[in-house]
């Protein structure tokens, strides 16, 4: 069921991506997805869209999760590193995280900070262009 939901929202999310410098950025809070489904969605988006930077925020039981993916062609090469970026923006959700240059996750106790984290990611990306 979650897989079908991911497939159904993928095209709309691709259309919602915005240009930030040379990159296609998507920062969204998504309801109804679990961590695995969010990760699957991000991998599909970064594989399908060149120069993509995708950040998904999830809320479960009052806690926040952030998952970030960067197209492998630009991860590290352009100085973009999902692991470093997620650590920086995770402070907005009173949490921490890490990962690889092309995919990283964070968890925190402040779900109200998801919107600020999404905006912080866009600002970091803008500063990198």
Short mmCIF file of N, CA, C and O in Angstrom, two decimals:
data_model
loop_
_atom_site.label_atom_id
_atom_site.label_comp_id
_atom_site.label_asym_id
_atom_site.label_seq_id
_atom_site.Cartn_x
_atom_site.Cartn_y
_atom_site.Cartn_z
N UNK A 1 0.83 -1.21 0.00
CA UNK A 1 0.00 0.00 0.00
C UNK A 1 0.86 1.25 0.00
O UNK A 1 0.62 2.19 -0.76
N UNK A 2 1.89 1.27 0.87
CA UNK A 2 2.79 2.43 0.91
C UNK A 2 3.51 2.59 -0.43
O UNK A 2 3.70 3.69 -0.90
N UNK A 3 3.90 1.46 -1.04
CA UNK A 3 4.57 1.51 -2.34
C UNK A 3 3.67 2.18 -3.38
O UNK A 3 4.13 3.02 -4.16
N UNK A 4 2.40 1.83 -3.39
CA UNK A 4 1.45 2.44 -4.32
C UNK A 4 1.29 3.92 -4.04
O UNK A 4 1.18 4.73 -4.97
N UNK A 5 1.29 4.30 -2.77
CA UNK A 5 1.17 5.71 -2.40
C UNK A 5 2.38 6.50 -2.90
O UNK A 5 2.24 7.60 -3.43
N UNK A 6 3.58 5.93 -2.76
CA UNK A 6 4.80 6.57 -3.24
C UNK A 6 4.72 6.78 -4.75
O UNK A 6 5.03 7.86 -5.26
N UNK A 7 4.31 5.74 -5.47
CA UNK A 7 4.20 5.85 -6.93
C UNK A 7 3.20 6.93 -7.33
O UNK A 7 3.44 7.68 -8.28
N UNK A 8 2.13 7.04 -6.59
CA UNK A 8 1.10 8.02 -6.89
C UNK A 8 1.53 9.45 -6.66
O UNK A 8 1.06 10.37 -7.34
N UNK A 9 2.43 9.68 -5.72
CA UNK A 9 2.82 11.05 -5.42
C UNK A 9 4.09 11.48 -6.14
O UNK A 9 4.39 12.67 -6.22
N UNK A 10 4.83 10.56 -6.73
CA UNK A 10 6.13 10.86 -7.32
C UNK A 10 6.04 11.92 -8.42
O UNK A 10 6.79 12.89 -8.41
N UNK A 11 5.13 11.77 -9.38
CA UNK A 11 5.04 12.72 -10.48
C UNK A 11 4.69 14.12 -10.00
O UNK A 11 5.25 15.11 -10.48
N UNK A 12 3.77 14.21 -9.05
CA UNK A 12 3.42 15.52 -8.51
C UNK A 12 4.58 16.19 -7.80
O UNK A 12 4.76 17.40 -7.88
N UNK A 13 5.39 15.39 -7.13
CA UNK A 13 6.56 15.95 -6.44
C UNK A 13 7.62 16.41 -7.43
O UNK A 13 8.27 17.43 -7.21
N UNK A 14 7.78 15.68 -8.52
CA UNK A 14 8.73 16.11 -9.55
C UNK A 14 8.29 17.47 -10.11
O UNK A 14 9.11 18.38 -10.28
N UNK A 15 7.01 17.63 -10.36
CA UNK A 15 6.48 18.90 -10.87
C UNK A 15 6.65 20.02 -9.85
O UNK A 15 6.81 21.18 -10.22
N UNK A 16 6.63 19.69 -8.57
CA UNK A 16 6.73 20.70 -7.51
C UNK A 16 8.17 21.14 -7.23
O UNK A 16 8.39 22.10 -6.49
N UNK A 17 9.14 20.45 -7.83
CA UNK A 17 10.54 20.82 -7.59
C UNK A 17 10.78 22.24 -8.10
O UNK A 17 10.25 22.65 -9.13
N UNK A 18 11.61 22.97 -7.35
CA UNK A 18 11.91 24.34 -7.75
C UNK A 18 13.39 24.49 -8.06
O UNK A 18 14.22 23.77 -7.52
N UNK A 19 13.68 25.42 -8.93
CA UNK A 19 15.06 25.71 -9.30
C UNK A 19 15.71 26.53 -8.18
O UNK A 19 15.19 27.56 -7.78
N UNK A 20 16.83 26.03 -7.69
CA UNK A 20 17.65 26.78 -6.75
C UNK A 20 19.06 26.73 -7.33
O UNK A 20 19.74 25.70 -7.24
N UNK A 21 19.44 27.81 -8.00
CA UNK A 21 20.71 27.80 -8.71
C UNK A 21 20.68 26.76 -9.81
O UNK A 21 19.75 26.71 -10.62
N UNK A 22 21.67 25.87 -9.82
CA UNK A 22 21.76 24.82 -10.83
C UNK A 22 21.02 23.54 -10.42
O UNK A 22 21.12 22.53 -11.10
N UNK A 23 20.32 23.58 -9.31
CA UNK A 23 19.73 22.38 -8.73
C UNK A 23 18.21 22.40 -8.80
O UNK A 23 17.58 23.44 -8.87
N UNK A 24 17.64 21.19 -8.73
CA UNK A 24 16.20 21.02 -8.58
C UNK A 24 15.98 20.64 -7.12
O UNK A 24 16.47 19.60 -6.67
N UNK A 25 15.27 21.47 -6.38
CA UNK A 25 15.09 21.27 -4.95
C UNK A 25 13.64 20.94 -4.62
O UNK A 25 12.71 21.54 -5.14
N UNK A 26 13.49 19.97 -3.73
CA UNK A 26 12.18 19.66 -3.17
C UNK A 26 12.35 19.52 -1.67
O UNK A 26 13.14 18.70 -1.20
N UNK A 27 11.65 20.32 -0.93
CA UNK A 27 11.60 20.22 0.52
C UNK A 27 10.15 20.11 0.94
O UNK A 27 9.39 21.07 0.77
N UNK A 28 9.74 18.97 1.44
CA UNK A 28 8.33 18.74 1.76
C UNK A 28 8.17 17.94 3.03
O UNK A 28 8.91 17.01 3.29
N UNK A 29 7.14 18.29 3.79
CA UNK A 29 6.68 17.43 4.87
C UNK A 29 5.61 16.54 4.26
O UNK A 29 4.68 17.02 3.61
N UNK A 30 5.78 15.25 4.42
CA UNK A 30 4.83 14.29 3.85
C UNK A 30 4.16 13.51 4.96
O UNK A 30 4.83 12.98 5.84
N UNK A 31 2.86 13.43 4.89
CA UNK A 31 2.08 12.70 5.89
C UNK A 31 1.78 11.30 5.38
O UNK A 31 1.60 11.07 4.18
N UNK A 32 1.72 10.36 6.30
CA UNK A 32 1.28 9.02 5.96
C UNK A 32 2.36 8.09 5.45
O UNK A 32 2.06 6.96 5.07
N UNK A 33 3.61 8.54 5.41
CA UNK A 33 4.70 7.67 4.97
C UNK A 33 5.53 7.22 6.16
O UNK A 33 5.70 7.97 7.12
N UNK A 34 6.07 6.02 6.08
CA UNK A 34 7.03 5.58 7.07
C UNK A 34 8.44 5.85 6.52
O UNK A 34 8.60 6.29 5.37
N UNK A 35 9.45 5.62 7.32
CA UNK A 35 10.84 5.91 6.93
C UNK A 35 11.26 5.17 5.67
O UNK A 35 11.90 5.74 4.79
N UNK A 36 10.91 3.90 5.59
CA UNK A 36 11.32 3.10 4.44
C UNK A 36 10.69 3.63 3.16
O UNK A 36 11.35 3.75 2.12
N UNK A 37 9.43 3.99 3.21
CA UNK A 37 8.74 4.52 2.03
C UNK A 37 9.33 5.87 1.62
O UNK A 37 9.47 6.16 0.43
N UNK A 38 9.65 6.70 2.61
CA UNK A 38 10.26 7.99 2.31
C UNK A 38 11.62 7.80 1.63
O UNK A 38 11.93 8.49 0.65
N UNK A 39 12.40 6.87 2.13
CA UNK A 39 13.70 6.58 1.53
C UNK A 39 13.53 6.08 0.09
O UNK A 39 14.24 6.52 -0.82
N UNK A 40 12.59 5.17 -0.13
CA UNK A 40 12.33 4.67 -1.48
C UNK A 40 11.94 5.81 -2.42
O UNK A 40 12.42 5.89 -3.55
N UNK A 41 11.08 6.70 -1.95
CA UNK A 41 10.64 7.83 -2.75
C UNK A 41 11.82 8.73 -3.11
O UNK A 41 11.99 9.12 -4.26
N UNK A 42 12.65 9.03 -2.12
CA UNK A 42 13.80 9.90 -2.37
C UNK A 42 14.74 9.27 -3.39
O UNK A 42 15.20 9.95 -4.32
N UNK A 43 15.03 7.99 -3.24
CA UNK A 43 15.92 7.32 -4.20
C UNK A 43 15.33 7.36 -5.61
O UNK A 43 16.06 7.58 -6.59
N UNK A 44 14.04 7.19 -5.75
CA UNK A 44 13.42 7.28 -7.07
C UNK A 44 13.56 8.68 -7.65
O UNK A 44 13.87 8.85 -8.83
N UNK A 45 13.34 9.69 -6.81
CA UNK A 45 13.43 11.08 -7.29
C UNK A 45 14.85 11.44 -7.70
O UNK A 45 15.06 12.04 -8.75
N UNK A 46 15.84 11.09 -6.87
CA UNK A 46 17.21 11.49 -7.20
C UNK A 46 17.78 10.67 -8.35
O UNK A 46 18.72 11.12 -9.02
N UNK A 47 17.22 9.49 -8.61
CA UNK A 47 17.64 8.71 -9.78
C UNK A 47 17.00 9.24 -11.06
O UNK A 47 17.58 9.16 -12.12
N UNK A 48 15.79 9.77 -10.95
CA UNK A 48 15.04 10.19 -12.12
C UNK A 48 15.32 11.65 -12.52
O UNK A 48 15.26 11.98 -13.70
N UNK A 49 15.62 12.50 -11.55
CA UNK A 49 15.79 13.93 -11.83
C UNK A 49 17.27 14.31 -11.68
O UNK A 49 17.82 14.18 -10.58
N UNK A 50 17.90 14.77 -12.75
CA UNK A 50 19.30 15.18 -12.63
C UNK A 50 19.44 16.40 -11.71
O UNK A 50 18.55 17.25 -11.66
N UNK A 51 20.54 16.48 -11.01
CA UNK A 51 20.85 17.61 -10.13
C UNK A 51 19.79 17.85 -9.06
O UNK A 51 19.50 18.99 -8.70
N UNK A 52 19.23 16.78 -8.53
CA UNK A 52 18.16 16.90 -7.53
C UNK A 52 18.70 16.89 -6.11
O UNK A 52 19.63 16.14 -5.79
N UNK A 53 18.09 17.72 -5.28
CA UNK A 53 18.31 17.72 -3.84
C UNK A 53 16.92 17.62 -3.22
O UNK A 53 16.09 18.50 -3.42
N UNK A 54 16.68 16.53 -2.49
CA UNK A 54 15.34 16.25 -1.96
C UNK A 54 15.42 16.09 -0.45
O UNK A 54 16.24 15.32 0.06
N UNK A 55 14.58 16.82 0.26
CA UNK A 55 14.48 16.70 1.71
C UNK A 55 13.02 16.43 2.06
O UNK A 55 12.13 17.18 1.68
N UNK A 56 12.80 15.33 2.78
CA UNK A 56 11.45 14.95 3.20
C UNK A 56 11.41 14.96 4.72
O UNK A 56 12.28 14.41 5.38
N UNK A 57 10.39 15.61 5.26
CA UNK A 57 10.15 15.62 6.70
C UNK A 57 8.95 14.75 7.04
O UNK A 57 7.94 14.77 6.33
N UNK A 58 9.09 13.97 8.09
CA UNK A 58 8.01 13.10 8.56
C UNK A 58 7.78 13.37 10.04
O UNK A 58 8.71 13.71 10.77
N UNK A 59 6.53 13.18 10.47
CA UNK A 59 6.20 13.30 11.89
C UNK A 59 5.52 12.02 12.32
O UNK A 59 4.59 11.54 11.67
N UNK A 60 6.00 11.46 13.43
CA UNK A 60 5.39 10.26 13.99
C UNK A 60 5.43 10.35 15.50
O UNK A 60 6.49 10.53 16.09
N UNK A 61 4.27 10.28 16.10
CA UNK A 61 4.14 10.32 17.56
C UNK A 61 4.84 11.54 18.17
O UNK A 61 5.51 11.45 19.19
N UNK A 62 4.68 12.69 17.50
CA UNK A 62 5.24 13.93 18.01
C UNK A 62 6.73 14.12 17.77
O UNK A 62 7.29 15.13 18.14
N UNK A 63 7.37 13.15 17.15
CA UNK A 63 8.80 13.25 16.86
C UNK A 63 8.99 13.50 15.38
O UNK A 63 8.12 13.18 14.56
N UNK A 64 10.14 14.06 15.05
CA UNK A 64 10.43 14.43 13.67
C UNK A 64 11.51 13.54 13.07
O UNK A 64 12.42 13.10 13.77
N UNK A 65 11.38 13.32 11.78
CA UNK A 65 12.42 12.65 11.00
C UNK A 65 12.67 13.49 9.75
O UNK A 65 11.73 14.04 9.17
N UNK A 66 13.93 13.56 9.35
CA UNK A 66 14.30 14.20 8.10
C UNK A 66 15.11 13.20 7.28
O UNK A 66 15.96 12.50 7.83
N UNK A 67 14.83 13.15 5.99
CA UNK A 67 15.56 12.27 5.09
C UNK A 67 15.96 13.10 3.88
O UNK A 67 15.10 13.76 3.27
N UNK A 68 17.25 13.09 3.53
CA UNK A 68 17.74 13.90 2.43
C UNK A 68 18.48 13.04 1.42
O UNK A 68 19.28 12.19 1.79
N UNK A 69 18.21 13.30 0.15
CA UNK A 69 18.91 12.64 -0.94
C UNK A 69 19.44 13.65 -1.93
O UNK A 69 18.79 14.66 -2.19
N UNK A 70 20.61 13.36 -2.47
CA UNK A 70 21.23 14.22 -3.47
C UNK A 70 21.64 13.33 -4.65
O UNK A 70 22.26 12.29 -4.44
N UNK A 71 21.30 13.75 -5.86
CA UNK A 71 21.67 12.98 -7.04
C UNK A 71 23.15 12.64 -7.00
O UNK A 71 23.99 13.49 -6.71
N UNK A 72 23.47 11.38 -7.27
CA UNK A 72 24.85 10.92 -7.14
C UNK A 72 25.81 11.68 -8.04
O UNK A 72 26.98 11.83 -7.70
N UNK A 73 25.35 12.21 -9.15
CA UNK A 73 26.22 12.97 -10.04
C UNK A 73 26.73 14.27 -9.45
O UNK A 73 27.76 14.79 -9.86
N UNK A 74 26.01 14.81 -8.48
CA UNK A 74 26.43 16.09 -7.87
C UNK A 74 26.84 15.94 -6.41
O UNK A 74 27.44 16.85 -5.84
N UNK A 75 26.50 14.82 -5.78
CA UNK A 75 26.91 14.61 -4.38
C UNK A 75 28.43 14.61 -4.32
O UNK A 75 29.09 13.98 -5.12
N UNK A 76 28.95 15.34 -3.40
CA UNK A 76 30.39 15.51 -3.20
C UNK A 76 31.00 16.38 -4.29
O UNK A 76 31.72 17.32 -3.98
N UNK A 77 30.72 16.12 -5.55
CA UNK A 77 31.34 16.85 -6.66
C UNK A 77 31.14 18.36 -6.54
O UNK A 77 32.07 19.13 -6.71
N UNK A 78 29.95 18.79 -6.26
CA UNK A 78 29.66 20.22 -6.14
C UNK A 78 29.78 20.71 -4.70
O UNK A 78 29.29 21.77 -4.36
N UNK A 79 30.42 19.91 -3.86
CA UNK A 79 30.54 20.29 -2.47
C UNK A 79 29.28 19.99 -1.67
O UNK A 79 29.17 20.40 -0.51
N UNK A 80 28.35 19.32 -2.28
CA UNK A 80 27.11 18.95 -1.58
C UNK A 80 27.32 17.62 -0.88
O UNK A 80 27.81 16.67 -1.48
N UNK A 81 26.93 17.55 0.37
CA UNK A 81 27.07 16.34 1.15
C UNK A 81 25.85 16.22 2.05
O UNK A 81 25.69 17.00 2.98
N UNK A 82 25.00 15.25 1.76
CA UNK A 82 23.76 15.09 2.52
C UNK A 82 24.04 14.86 4.00
O UNK A 82 23.32 15.37 4.86
N UNK A 83 25.09 14.10 4.32
CA UNK A 83 25.43 13.83 5.72
C UNK A 83 25.75 15.10 6.48
O UNK A 83 25.28 15.32 7.60
N UNK A 84 26.55 15.97 5.88
CA UNK A 84 26.91 17.24 6.54
C UNK A 84 25.72 18.18 6.61
O UNK A 84 25.50 18.85 7.62
N UNK A 85 24.95 18.25 5.52
CA UNK A 85 23.81 19.17 5.49
C UNK A 85 22.75 18.74 6.52
O UNK A 85 22.19 19.59 7.21
N UNK A 86 22.49 17.45 6.64
CA UNK A 86 21.44 16.98 7.55
C UNK A 86 21.84 17.26 9.00
O UNK A 86 20.99 17.60 9.83
N UNK A 87 23.13 17.14 9.30
CA UNK A 87 23.58 17.46 10.66
C UNK A 87 23.31 18.93 10.99
O UNK A 87 22.92 19.26 12.11
N UNK A 88 23.53 19.79 10.01
CA UNK A 88 23.32 21.22 10.22
C UNK A 88 21.84 21.55 10.41
O UNK A 88 21.47 22.28 11.33
N UNK A 89 20.99 21.01 9.56
CA UNK A 89 19.57 21.37 9.64
C UNK A 89 18.82 20.62 10.73
O UNK A 89 17.73 21.04 11.13
N UNK A 90 19.38 19.53 11.25
CA UNK A 90 18.71 18.75 12.30
C UNK A 90 18.54 19.53 13.59
O UNK A 90 17.68 19.20 14.41
N UNK A 91 19.32 20.59 13.78
CA UNK A 91 19.15 21.40 14.99
C UNK A 91 17.75 22.01 15.06
O UNK A 91 17.23 22.29 16.14
N UNK A 92 17.13 22.20 13.91
CA UNK A 92 15.77 22.75 13.87
C UNK A 92 14.74 21.81 14.48
O UNK A 92 13.66 22.25 14.88
N UNK A 93 15.05 20.52 14.52
CA UNK A 93 14.13 19.55 15.12
C UNK A 93 14.68 19.03 16.45
O UNK A 93 14.22 18.02 16.96
N UNK A 94 15.67 19.71 16.98
CA UNK A 94 16.33 19.33 18.24
C UNK A 94 16.82 17.89 18.17
O UNK A 94 16.51 17.07 19.05
N UNK A 95 17.56 17.62 17.11
CA UNK A 95 18.05 16.27 16.94
C UNK A 95 19.39 16.23 16.24
O UNK A 95 20.08 17.24 16.14
N UNK A 96 19.72 15.08 15.75
CA UNK A 96 20.97 14.88 15.05
C UNK A 96 20.83 13.77 14.04
O UNK A 96 19.83 13.07 14.01
N UNK A 97 21.83 13.67 13.20
CA UNK A 97 21.79 12.64 12.19
C UNK A 97 23.08 12.61 11.41
O UNK A 97 24.07 13.23 11.77
N UNK A 98 23.06 11.89 10.32
CA UNK A 98 24.22 11.77 9.46
C UNK A 98 23.94 10.77 8.37
O UNK A 98 22.83 10.28 8.22
N UNK A 99 24.99 10.49 7.61
CA UNK A 99 24.84 9.54 6.52
C UNK A 99 25.92 9.71 5.49
O UNK A 99 27.01 10.19 5.80
N UNK A 100 25.59 9.37 4.28
CA UNK A 100 26.53 9.41 3.17
C UNK A 100 26.34 10.70 2.38
O UNK A 100 25.35 11.41 2.58
N UNK A 101 27.25 11.00 1.45
CA UNK A 101 27.10 12.22 0.66
C UNK A 101 25.80 12.28 -0.16
O UNK A 101 25.27 13.36 -0.38
N UNK A 102 25.25 11.12 -0.54
CA UNK A 102 24.05 11.13 -1.38
C UNK A 102 22.76 10.80 -0.62
O UNK A 102 21.68 10.99 -1.15
N UNK A 103 22.86 10.32 0.64
CA UNK A 103 21.65 10.06 1.43
C UNK A 103 21.97 10.13 2.91
O UNK A 103 22.96 9.57 3.36
N UNK A 104 21.10 10.84 3.65
CA UNK A 104 21.30 10.97 5.09
C UNK A 104 19.95 11.12 5.77
O UNK A 104 18.97 11.53 5.15
N UNK A 105 19.92 10.79 7.06
CA UNK A 105 18.70 10.89 7.85
C UNK A 105 19.00 11.52 9.20
O UNK A 105 20.13 11.45 9.69
N UNK A 106 17.96 12.11 9.79
CA UNK A 106 18.07 12.69 11.13
C UNK A 106 16.76 12.48 11.85
O UNK A 106 15.70 12.40 11.24
N UNK A 107 16.84 12.41 13.16
CA UNK A 107 15.66 12.32 14.00
C UNK A 107 15.75 13.34 15.11
O UNK A 107 16.85 13.73 15.52
N UNK A 108 14.61 13.80 15.58
CA UNK A 108 14.60 14.78 16.65
C UNK A 108 13.28 14.79 17.38
O UNK A 108 12.30 14.17 16.95
N UNK A 109 13.26 15.50 18.48
CA UNK A 109 12.06 15.51 19.32
C UNK A 109 11.12 16.67 19.05
O UNK A 109 10.05 16.74 19.63
N UNK A 110 11.48 17.60 18.15
CA UNK A 110 10.65 18.77 17.89
C UNK A 110 10.04 18.72 16.49
O UNK A 110 10.60 19.25 15.54
N UNK A 111 8.87 18.11 16.37
CA UNK A 111 8.21 18.01 15.07
C UNK A 111 7.79 19.38 14.54
O UNK A 111 7.67 19.56 13.33
N UNK A 112 7.61 20.35 15.44
CA UNK A 112 7.24 21.70 14.99
C UNK A 112 8.37 22.37 14.21
O UNK A 112 8.15 23.37 13.53
N UNK A 113 9.58 21.84 14.29
CA UNK A 113 10.72 22.42 13.60
C UNK A 113 10.93 21.91 12.18
O UNK A 113 11.87 22.33 11.50
N UNK A 114 10.06 21.03 11.70
CA UNK A 114 10.24 20.47 10.36
C UNK A 114 10.22 21.57 9.30
O UNK A 114 11.08 21.60 8.41
N UNK A 115 9.29 22.50 9.38
CA UNK A 115 9.21 23.57 8.38
C UNK A 115 10.48 24.41 8.36
O UNK A 115 10.99 24.76 7.30
N UNK A 116 11.01 24.72 9.54
CA UNK A 116 12.26 25.48 9.62
C UNK A 116 13.43 24.69 9.04
O UNK A 116 14.31 25.25 8.38
N UNK A 117 13.43 23.39 9.23
CA UNK A 117 14.48 22.54 8.67
C UNK A 117 14.41 22.53 7.14
O UNK A 117 15.45 22.59 6.47
N UNK A 118 13.22 22.46 6.60
CA UNK A 118 13.05 22.48 5.14
C UNK A 118 13.57 23.79 4.57
O UNK A 118 14.26 23.81 3.54
N UNK A 119 13.26 24.89 5.23
CA UNK A 119 13.73 26.20 4.78
C UNK A 119 15.24 26.32 4.93
O UNK A 119 15.91 26.88 4.06
N UNK A 120 15.79 25.79 6.01
CA UNK A 120 17.24 25.84 6.23
C UNK A 120 17.98 25.08 5.13
O UNK A 120 19.06 25.50 4.68
N UNK A 121 17.42 23.97 4.67
CA UNK A 121 18.05 23.20 3.59
C UNK A 121 18.08 24.02 2.30
O UNK A 121 19.09 24.04 1.59
N UNK A 122 17.00 24.72 2.02
CA UNK A 122 16.95 25.56 0.82
C UNK A 122 17.97 26.67 0.91
O UNK A 122 18.66 26.99 -0.07
N UNK A 123 18.12 27.27 2.09
CA UNK A 123 19.11 28.33 2.29
C UNK A 123 20.53 27.80 2.12
O UNK A 123 21.38 28.45 1.50
N UNK A 124 20.81 26.60 2.66
CA UNK A 124 22.13 26.00 2.47
C UNK A 124 22.42 25.75 1.00
O UNK A 124 23.54 25.99 0.53
N UNK A 125 21.43 25.29 0.28
CA UNK A 125 21.60 25.02 -1.13
C UNK A 125 21.83 26.33 -1.91
O UNK A 125 22.70 26.40 -2.78
N UNK A 126 21.08 27.37 -1.57
CA UNK A 126 21.24 28.67 -2.21
C UNK A 126 22.64 29.22 -1.98
O UNK A 126 23.26 29.80 -2.87
N UNK A 127 23.16 29.04 -0.77
CA UNK A 127 24.49 29.53 -0.44
C UNK A 127 25.58 28.77 -1.20
O UNK A 127 26.68 29.29 -1.38
N UNK A 128 25.25 27.57 -1.66
CA UNK A 128 26.22 26.74 -2.37
C UNK A 128 26.26 27.05 -3.88
O UNK A 128 27.11 26.53 -4.58
N UNK A 129 25.33 27.87 -4.36
CA UNK A 129 25.28 28.12 -5.80
C UNK A 129 26.03 29.38 -6.18
O UNK A 129 26.37 30.20 -5.40
#
